[in-house]
GROMACS .gro file of C-alpha atoms in nm:
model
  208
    1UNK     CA    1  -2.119   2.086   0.118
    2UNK     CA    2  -2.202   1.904  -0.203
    3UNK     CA    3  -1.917   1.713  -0.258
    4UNK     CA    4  -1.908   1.610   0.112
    5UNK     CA    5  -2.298   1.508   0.106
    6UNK     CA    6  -2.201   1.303  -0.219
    7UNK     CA    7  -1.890   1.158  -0.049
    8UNK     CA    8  -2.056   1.053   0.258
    9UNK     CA    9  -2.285   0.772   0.017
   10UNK     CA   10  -1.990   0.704  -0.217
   11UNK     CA   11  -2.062   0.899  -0.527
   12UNK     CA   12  -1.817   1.000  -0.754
   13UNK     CA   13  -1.735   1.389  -0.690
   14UNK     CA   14  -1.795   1.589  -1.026
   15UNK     CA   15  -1.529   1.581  -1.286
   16UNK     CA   16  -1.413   1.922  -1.270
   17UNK     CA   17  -1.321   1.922  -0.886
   18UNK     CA   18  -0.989   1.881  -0.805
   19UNK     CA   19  -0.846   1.644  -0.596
   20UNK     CA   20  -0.625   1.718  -0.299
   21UNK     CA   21  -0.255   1.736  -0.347
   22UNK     CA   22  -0.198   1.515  -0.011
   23UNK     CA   23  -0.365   1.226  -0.234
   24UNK     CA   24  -0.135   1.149  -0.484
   25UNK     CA   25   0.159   1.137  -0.221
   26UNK     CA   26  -0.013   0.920  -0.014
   27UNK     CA   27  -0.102   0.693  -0.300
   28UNK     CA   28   0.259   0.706  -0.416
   29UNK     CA   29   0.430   0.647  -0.109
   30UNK     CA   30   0.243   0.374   0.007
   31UNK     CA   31   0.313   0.200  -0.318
   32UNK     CA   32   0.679   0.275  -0.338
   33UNK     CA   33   0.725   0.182   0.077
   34UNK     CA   34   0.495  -0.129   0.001
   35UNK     CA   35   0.659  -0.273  -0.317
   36UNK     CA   36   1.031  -0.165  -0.091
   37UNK     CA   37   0.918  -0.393   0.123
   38UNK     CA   38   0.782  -0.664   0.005
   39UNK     CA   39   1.114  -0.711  -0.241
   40UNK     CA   40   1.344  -0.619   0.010
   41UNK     CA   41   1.206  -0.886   0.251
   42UNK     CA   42   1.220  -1.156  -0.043
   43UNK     CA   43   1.590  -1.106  -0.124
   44UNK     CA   44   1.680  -1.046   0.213
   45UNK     CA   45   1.549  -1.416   0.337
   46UNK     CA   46   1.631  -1.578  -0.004
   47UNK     CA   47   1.975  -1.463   0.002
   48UNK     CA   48   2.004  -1.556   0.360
   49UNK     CA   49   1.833  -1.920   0.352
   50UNK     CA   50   1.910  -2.000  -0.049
   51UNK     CA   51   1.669  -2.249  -0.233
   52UNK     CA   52   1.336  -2.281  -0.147
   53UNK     CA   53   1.264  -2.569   0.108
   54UNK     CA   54   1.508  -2.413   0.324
   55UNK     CA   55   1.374  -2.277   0.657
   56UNK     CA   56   1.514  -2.076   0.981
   57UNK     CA   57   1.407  -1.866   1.285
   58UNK     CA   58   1.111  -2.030   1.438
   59UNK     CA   59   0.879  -1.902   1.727
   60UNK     CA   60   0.633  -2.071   1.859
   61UNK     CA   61   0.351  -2.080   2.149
   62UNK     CA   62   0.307  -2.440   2.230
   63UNK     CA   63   0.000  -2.606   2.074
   64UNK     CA   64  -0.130  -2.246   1.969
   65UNK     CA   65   0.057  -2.132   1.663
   66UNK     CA   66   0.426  -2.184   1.499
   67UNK     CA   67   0.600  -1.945   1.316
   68UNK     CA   68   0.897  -1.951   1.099
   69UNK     CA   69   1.117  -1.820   0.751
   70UNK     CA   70   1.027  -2.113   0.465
   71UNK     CA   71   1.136  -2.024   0.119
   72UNK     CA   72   0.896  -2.156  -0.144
   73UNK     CA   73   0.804  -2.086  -0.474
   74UNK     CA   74   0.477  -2.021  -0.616
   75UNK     CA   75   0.334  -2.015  -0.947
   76UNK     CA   76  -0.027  -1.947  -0.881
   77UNK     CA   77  -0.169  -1.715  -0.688
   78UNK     CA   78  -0.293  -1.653  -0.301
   79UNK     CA   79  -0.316  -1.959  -0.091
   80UNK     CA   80  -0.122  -2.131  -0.391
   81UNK     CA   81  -0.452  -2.137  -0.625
   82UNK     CA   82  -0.396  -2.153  -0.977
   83UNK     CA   83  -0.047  -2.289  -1.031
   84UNK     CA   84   0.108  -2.299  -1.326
   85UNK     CA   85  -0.083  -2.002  -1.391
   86UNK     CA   86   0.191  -1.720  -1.347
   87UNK     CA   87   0.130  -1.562  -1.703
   88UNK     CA   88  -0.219  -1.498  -1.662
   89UNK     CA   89  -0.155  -1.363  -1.340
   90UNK     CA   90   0.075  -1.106  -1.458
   91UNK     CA   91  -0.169  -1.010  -1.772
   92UNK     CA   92  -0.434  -0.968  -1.484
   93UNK     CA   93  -0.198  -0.767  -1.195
   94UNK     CA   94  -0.080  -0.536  -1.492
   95UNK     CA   95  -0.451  -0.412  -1.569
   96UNK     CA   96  -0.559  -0.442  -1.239
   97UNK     CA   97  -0.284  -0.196  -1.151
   98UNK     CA   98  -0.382   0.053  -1.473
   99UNK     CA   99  -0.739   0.002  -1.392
  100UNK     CA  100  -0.681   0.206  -0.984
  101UNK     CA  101  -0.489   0.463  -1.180
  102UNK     CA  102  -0.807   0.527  -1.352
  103UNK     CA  103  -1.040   0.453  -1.070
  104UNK     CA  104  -0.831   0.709  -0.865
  105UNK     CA  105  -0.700   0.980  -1.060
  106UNK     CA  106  -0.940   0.988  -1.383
  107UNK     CA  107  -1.300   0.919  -1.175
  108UNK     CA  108  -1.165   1.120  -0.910
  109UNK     CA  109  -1.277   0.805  -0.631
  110UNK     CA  110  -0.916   0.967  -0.457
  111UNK     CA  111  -1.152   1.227  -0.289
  112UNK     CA  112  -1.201   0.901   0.011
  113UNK     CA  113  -0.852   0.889   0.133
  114UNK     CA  114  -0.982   0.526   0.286
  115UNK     CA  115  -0.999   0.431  -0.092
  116UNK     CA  116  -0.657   0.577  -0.187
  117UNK     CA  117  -0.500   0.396   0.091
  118UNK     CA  118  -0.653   0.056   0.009
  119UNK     CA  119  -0.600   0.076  -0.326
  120UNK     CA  120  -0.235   0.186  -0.267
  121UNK     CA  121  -0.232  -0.177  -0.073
  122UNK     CA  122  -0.351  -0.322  -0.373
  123UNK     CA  123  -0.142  -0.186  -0.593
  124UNK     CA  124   0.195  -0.246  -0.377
  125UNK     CA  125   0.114  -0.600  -0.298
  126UNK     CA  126   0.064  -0.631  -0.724
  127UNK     CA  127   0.351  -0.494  -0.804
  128UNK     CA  128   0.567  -0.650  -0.587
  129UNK     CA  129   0.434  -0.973  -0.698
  130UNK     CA  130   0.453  -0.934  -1.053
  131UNK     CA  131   0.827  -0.812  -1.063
  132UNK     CA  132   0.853  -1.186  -0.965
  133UNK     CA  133   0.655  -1.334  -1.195
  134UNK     CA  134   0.837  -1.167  -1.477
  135UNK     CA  135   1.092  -1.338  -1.359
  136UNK     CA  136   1.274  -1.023  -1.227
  137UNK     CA  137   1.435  -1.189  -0.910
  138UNK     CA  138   1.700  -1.395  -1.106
  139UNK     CA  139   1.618  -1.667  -0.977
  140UNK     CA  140   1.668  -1.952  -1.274
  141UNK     CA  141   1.617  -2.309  -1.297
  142UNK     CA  142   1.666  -2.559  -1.619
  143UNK     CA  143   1.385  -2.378  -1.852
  144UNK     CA  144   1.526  -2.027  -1.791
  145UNK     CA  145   1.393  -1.771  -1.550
  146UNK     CA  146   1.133  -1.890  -1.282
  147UNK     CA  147   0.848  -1.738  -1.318
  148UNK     CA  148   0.718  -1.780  -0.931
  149UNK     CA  149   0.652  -1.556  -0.627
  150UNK     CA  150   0.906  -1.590  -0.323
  151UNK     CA  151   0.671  -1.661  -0.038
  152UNK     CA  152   0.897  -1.717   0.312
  153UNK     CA  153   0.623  -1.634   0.579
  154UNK     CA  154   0.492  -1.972   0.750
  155UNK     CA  155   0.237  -2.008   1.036
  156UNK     CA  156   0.146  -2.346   1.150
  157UNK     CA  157  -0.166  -2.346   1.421
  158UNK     CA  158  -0.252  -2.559   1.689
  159UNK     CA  159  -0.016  -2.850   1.517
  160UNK     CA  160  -0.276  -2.921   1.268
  161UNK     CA  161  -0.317  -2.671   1.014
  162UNK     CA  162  -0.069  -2.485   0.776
  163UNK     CA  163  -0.154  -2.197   0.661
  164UNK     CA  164  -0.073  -2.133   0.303
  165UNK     CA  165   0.314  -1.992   0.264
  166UNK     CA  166   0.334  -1.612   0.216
  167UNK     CA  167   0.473  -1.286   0.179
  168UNK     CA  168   0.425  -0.908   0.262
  169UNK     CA  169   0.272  -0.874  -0.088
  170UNK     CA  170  -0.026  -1.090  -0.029
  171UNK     CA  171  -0.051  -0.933   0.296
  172UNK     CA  172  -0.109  -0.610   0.117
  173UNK     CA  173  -0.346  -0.741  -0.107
  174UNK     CA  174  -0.572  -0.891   0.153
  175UNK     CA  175  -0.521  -0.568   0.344
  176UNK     CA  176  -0.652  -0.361   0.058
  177UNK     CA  177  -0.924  -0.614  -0.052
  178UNK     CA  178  -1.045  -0.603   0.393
  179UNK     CA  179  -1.034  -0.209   0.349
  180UNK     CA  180  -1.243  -0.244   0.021
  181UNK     CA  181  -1.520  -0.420   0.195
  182UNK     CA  182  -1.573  -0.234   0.445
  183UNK     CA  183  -1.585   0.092   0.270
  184UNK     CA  184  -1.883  -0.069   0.060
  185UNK     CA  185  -2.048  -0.198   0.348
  186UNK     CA  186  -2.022   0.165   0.529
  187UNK     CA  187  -2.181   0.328   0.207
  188UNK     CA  188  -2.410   0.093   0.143
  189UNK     CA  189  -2.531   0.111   0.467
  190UNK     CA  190  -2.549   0.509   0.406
  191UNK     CA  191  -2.704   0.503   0.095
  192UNK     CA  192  -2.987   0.292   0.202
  193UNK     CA  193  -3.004   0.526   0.603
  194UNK     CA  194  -3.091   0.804   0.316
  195UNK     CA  195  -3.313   0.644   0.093
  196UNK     CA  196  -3.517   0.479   0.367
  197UNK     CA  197  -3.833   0.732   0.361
  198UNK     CA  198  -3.872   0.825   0.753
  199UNK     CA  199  -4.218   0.746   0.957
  200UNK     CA  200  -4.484   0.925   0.875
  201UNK     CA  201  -4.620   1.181   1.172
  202UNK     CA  202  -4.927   1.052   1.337
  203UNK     CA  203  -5.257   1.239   1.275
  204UNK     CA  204  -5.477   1.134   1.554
  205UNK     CA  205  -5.598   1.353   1.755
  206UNK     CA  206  -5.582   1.290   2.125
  207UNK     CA  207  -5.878   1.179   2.284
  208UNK     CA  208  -6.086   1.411   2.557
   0.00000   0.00000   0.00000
Protein backbone atom coordinates (compact mmCIF):
# COMPACT_ATOMS: atom_id res chain seq x y z
CA UNK A 1 0.00 0.00 0.00
CA UNK A 2 3.01 2.22 0.51
CA UNK A 3 4.68 1.94 -2.54
CA UNK A 4 1.37 2.34 -4.44
CA UNK A 5 0.37 5.60 -2.27
CA UNK A 6 4.02 6.86 -3.18
CA UNK A 7 3.57 5.86 -6.86
CA UNK A 8 0.32 7.44 -7.32
CA UNK A 9 2.28 11.27 -6.65
CA UNK A 10 5.48 10.14 -8.42
CA UNK A 11 7.91 9.37 -5.68
CA UNK A 12 10.65 7.25 -6.07
CA UNK A 13 9.75 3.68 -4.45
CA UNK A 14 12.46 2.82 -1.69
CA UNK A 15 15.73 1.44 -2.79
CA UNK A 16 15.46 -1.93 -1.55
CA UNK A 17 12.12 -2.86 -3.45
CA UNK A 18 12.43 -4.71 -6.34
CA UNK A 19 11.24 -3.97 -9.51
CA UNK A 20 9.01 -6.20 -11.59
CA UNK A 21 10.57 -8.63 -13.96
CA UNK A 22 7.90 -7.59 -16.83
CA UNK A 23 9.89 -4.11 -16.71
CA UNK A 24 13.05 -4.74 -18.01
CA UNK A 25 11.49 -6.74 -21.04
CA UNK A 26 9.32 -4.17 -21.84
CA UNK A 27 12.06 -1.60 -21.68
CA UNK A 28 14.24 -3.87 -23.81
CA UNK A 29 11.96 -4.78 -26.38
CA UNK A 30 10.67 -1.59 -27.13
CA UNK A 31 14.19 -0.40 -27.65
CA UNK A 32 15.39 -3.27 -29.73
CA UNK A 33 11.76 -3.22 -31.98
CA UNK A 34 12.20 0.70 -32.03
CA UNK A 35 15.90 1.06 -33.06
CA UNK A 36 14.76 -2.32 -35.77
CA UNK A 37 12.73 -0.04 -37.08
CA UNK A 38 13.79 3.01 -37.41
CA UNK A 39 17.20 1.50 -39.27
CA UNK A 40 15.41 -0.88 -41.16
CA UNK A 41 13.09 1.83 -42.61
CA UNK A 42 16.28 4.08 -43.44
CA UNK A 43 18.11 1.44 -45.51
CA UNK A 44 15.12 0.11 -46.86
CA UNK A 45 14.08 3.67 -48.63
CA UNK A 46 17.76 4.72 -49.12
CA UNK A 47 18.60 1.65 -50.88
CA UNK A 48 15.45 1.86 -52.82
CA UNK A 49 15.51 5.75 -53.84
CA UNK A 50 19.63 6.25 -53.58
CA UNK A 51 20.97 9.85 -52.81
CA UNK A 52 19.19 12.12 -50.92
CA UNK A 53 16.97 14.56 -53.02
CA UNK A 54 15.46 11.62 -54.49
CA UNK A 55 11.73 11.12 -53.77
CA UNK A 56 8.82 8.40 -54.57
CA UNK A 57 5.34 7.18 -53.48
CA UNK A 58 3.22 10.17 -52.90
CA UNK A 59 -0.39 10.39 -51.38
CA UNK A 60 -2.14 13.12 -51.10
CA UNK A 61 -5.73 14.71 -50.09
CA UNK A 62 -6.12 17.69 -52.28
CA UNK A 63 -5.36 21.05 -50.61
CA UNK A 64 -5.28 19.19 -47.11
CA UNK A 65 -1.98 17.40 -46.74
CA UNK A 66 0.76 15.62 -49.16
CA UNK A 67 2.69 12.85 -48.32
CA UNK A 68 5.65 11.22 -49.78
CA UNK A 69 9.41 9.14 -49.41
CA UNK A 70 12.24 12.22 -49.66
CA UNK A 71 15.71 11.16 -48.76
CA UNK A 72 17.64 13.94 -47.01
CA UNK A 73 20.36 14.27 -44.85
CA UNK A 74 20.61 15.96 -41.65
CA UNK A 75 23.28 17.12 -39.52
CA UNK A 76 21.46 18.80 -36.73
CA UNK A 77 18.88 17.74 -34.91
CA UNK A 78 14.77 17.69 -34.89
CA UNK A 79 13.15 20.01 -37.32
CA UNK A 80 16.81 20.37 -38.79
CA UNK A 81 18.02 22.72 -35.72
CA UNK A 82 21.53 22.80 -35.08
CA UNK A 83 23.29 21.71 -38.23
CA UNK A 84 26.56 21.07 -38.44
CA UNK A 85 26.16 20.04 -35.02
CA UNK A 86 26.20 16.10 -35.37
CA UNK A 87 29.13 15.59 -32.80
CA UNK A 88 27.60 17.26 -30.05
CA UNK A 89 24.57 15.53 -30.71
CA UNK A 90 26.03 12.20 -30.37
CA UNK A 91 28.10 13.28 -27.01
CA UNK A 92 24.52 14.37 -25.80
CA UNK A 93 22.24 11.07 -27.17
CA UNK A 94 25.07 8.81 -25.61
CA UNK A 95 24.49 10.27 -21.95
CA UNK A 96 21.09 10.87 -22.43
CA UNK A 97 20.76 7.17 -23.15
CA UNK A 98 23.14 6.16 -19.86
CA UNK A 99 21.37 8.73 -17.90
CA UNK A 100 17.41 6.42 -18.36
CA UNK A 101 19.49 3.41 -17.50
CA UNK A 102 20.04 5.07 -14.27
CA UNK A 103 16.77 6.86 -13.99
CA UNK A 104 15.13 3.38 -14.55
CA UNK A 105 16.99 0.64 -13.17
CA UNK A 106 19.28 2.39 -10.36
CA UNK A 107 16.31 5.00 -8.90
CA UNK A 108 13.95 2.36 -9.47
CA UNK A 109 11.42 5.24 -11.53
CA UNK A 110 10.66 1.56 -13.67
CA UNK A 111 8.00 0.89 -10.92
CA UNK A 112 5.48 3.45 -13.56
CA UNK A 113 5.41 1.22 -16.52
CA UNK A 114 4.08 4.70 -18.35
CA UNK A 115 7.72 5.89 -17.59
CA UNK A 116 9.46 2.69 -18.81
CA UNK A 117 7.57 2.85 -21.96
CA UNK A 118 8.36 6.50 -22.72
CA UNK A 119 11.64 6.32 -21.88
CA UNK A 120 12.05 3.12 -23.99
CA UNK A 121 10.74 5.73 -26.90
CA UNK A 122 13.41 7.86 -25.98
CA UNK A 123 15.93 5.69 -25.91
CA UNK A 124 15.01 3.83 -29.39
CA UNK A 125 14.51 7.01 -31.27
CA UNK A 126 18.41 7.95 -29.72
CA UNK A 127 19.86 5.15 -30.66
CA UNK A 128 18.69 4.80 -33.87
CA UNK A 129 19.78 8.23 -34.57
CA UNK A 130 23.13 8.12 -33.31
CA UNK A 131 24.20 4.84 -35.18
CA UNK A 132 23.88 7.47 -38.01
CA UNK A 133 25.65 10.07 -36.77
CA UNK A 134 28.63 7.89 -36.12
CA UNK A 135 28.53 7.49 -39.38
CA UNK A 136 27.40 3.79 -39.15
CA UNK A 137 25.15 3.77 -42.36
CA UNK A 138 28.10 3.86 -44.89
CA UNK A 139 27.00 6.36 -46.42
CA UNK A 140 30.36 8.50 -47.58
CA UNK A 141 30.92 11.60 -49.36
CA UNK A 142 34.45 13.51 -50.23
CA UNK A 143 35.53 14.10 -46.33
CA UNK A 144 34.89 10.46 -45.36
CA UNK A 145 31.86 9.10 -43.61
CA UNK A 146 28.70 11.42 -43.36
CA UNK A 147 27.96 12.08 -40.26
CA UNK A 148 23.98 12.86 -40.85
CA UNK A 149 20.60 11.27 -39.98
CA UNK A 150 18.57 9.67 -42.99
CA UNK A 151 15.26 11.44 -42.68
CA UNK A 152 12.73 10.13 -45.76
CA UNK A 153 9.27 10.97 -44.16
CA UNK A 154 7.72 14.25 -45.89
CA UNK A 155 4.30 15.87 -45.22
CA UNK A 156 3.42 18.95 -47.04
CA UNK A 157 -0.09 20.68 -45.70
CA UNK A 158 -2.58 22.62 -47.27
CA UNK A 159 0.18 23.53 -50.20
CA UNK A 160 1.83 25.94 -47.99
CA UNK A 161 3.74 24.50 -45.32
CA UNK A 162 6.48 21.73 -45.16
CA UNK A 163 6.90 20.14 -42.39
CA UNK A 164 10.43 19.46 -41.41
CA UNK A 165 11.78 15.96 -43.17
CA UNK A 166 11.76 12.95 -40.79
CA UNK A 167 12.08 9.59 -39.64
CA UNK A 168 10.63 6.91 -37.22
CA UNK A 169 13.40 7.93 -34.78
CA UNK A 170 12.24 11.42 -34.18
CA UNK A 171 8.88 10.08 -34.08
CA UNK A 172 9.94 8.11 -31.09
CA UNK A 173 11.50 10.82 -29.49
CA UNK A 174 8.58 13.17 -29.65
CA UNK A 175 6.48 10.18 -28.62
CA UNK A 176 8.48 9.67 -25.47
CA UNK A 177 9.04 13.43 -24.75
CA UNK A 178 4.46 13.70 -25.26
CA UNK A 179 4.36 10.64 -22.75
CA UNK A 180 6.86 12.53 -20.41
CA UNK A 181 4.62 15.47 -20.09
CA UNK A 182 1.83 14.14 -19.37
CA UNK A 183 2.99 11.87 -16.69
CA UNK A 184 4.28 15.18 -14.88
CA UNK A 185 1.24 16.95 -15.44
CA UNK A 186 -0.89 13.83 -13.97
CA UNK A 187 1.43 13.86 -10.77
CA UNK A 188 1.66 17.17 -10.39
CA UNK A 189 -1.79 17.51 -10.47
CA UNK A 190 -1.83 14.61 -7.67
CA UNK A 191 0.64 15.91 -5.59
CA UNK A 192 -0.93 19.23 -5.23
CA UNK A 193 -5.10 17.17 -4.95
CA UNK A 194 -3.05 15.83 -1.67
CA UNK A 195 -1.40 18.67 -0.36
CA UNK A 196 -4.38 20.98 -0.82
CA UNK A 197 -5.64 21.02 3.02
CA UNK A 198 -9.58 20.20 2.61
CA UNK A 199 -12.45 22.81 3.93
CA UNK A 200 -12.75 23.17 7.20
CA UNK A 201 -16.31 21.79 8.80
CA UNK A 202 -18.63 24.57 9.66
CA UNK A 203 -19.32 25.27 13.36
CA UNK A 204 -22.47 27.22 13.38
CA UNK A 205 -25.04 26.11 14.95
CA UNK A 206 -28.39 26.16 13.24
CA UNK A 207 -30.63 28.74 14.15
CA UNK A 208 -34.17 28.01 16.19
Amino acid sequence: MRTEARAEVGLTPGADSRLPTNRYWVYALLVVAGVAWDLGSKEWVFRALGCPGQSAWEWHVPDVVRFRLHTNFNRGALWGLGQGWAPLFATLSTVAVAVILYVLFIRKHAHSLWLTVALGFVTAGALGNLYDRLGLHGWRDNDGPVHAVRDFLYFRFFETFDWAIFNFADSFLVTGAIMLVLHSMKHEHAASAKLDPLPAPSTSSPRA
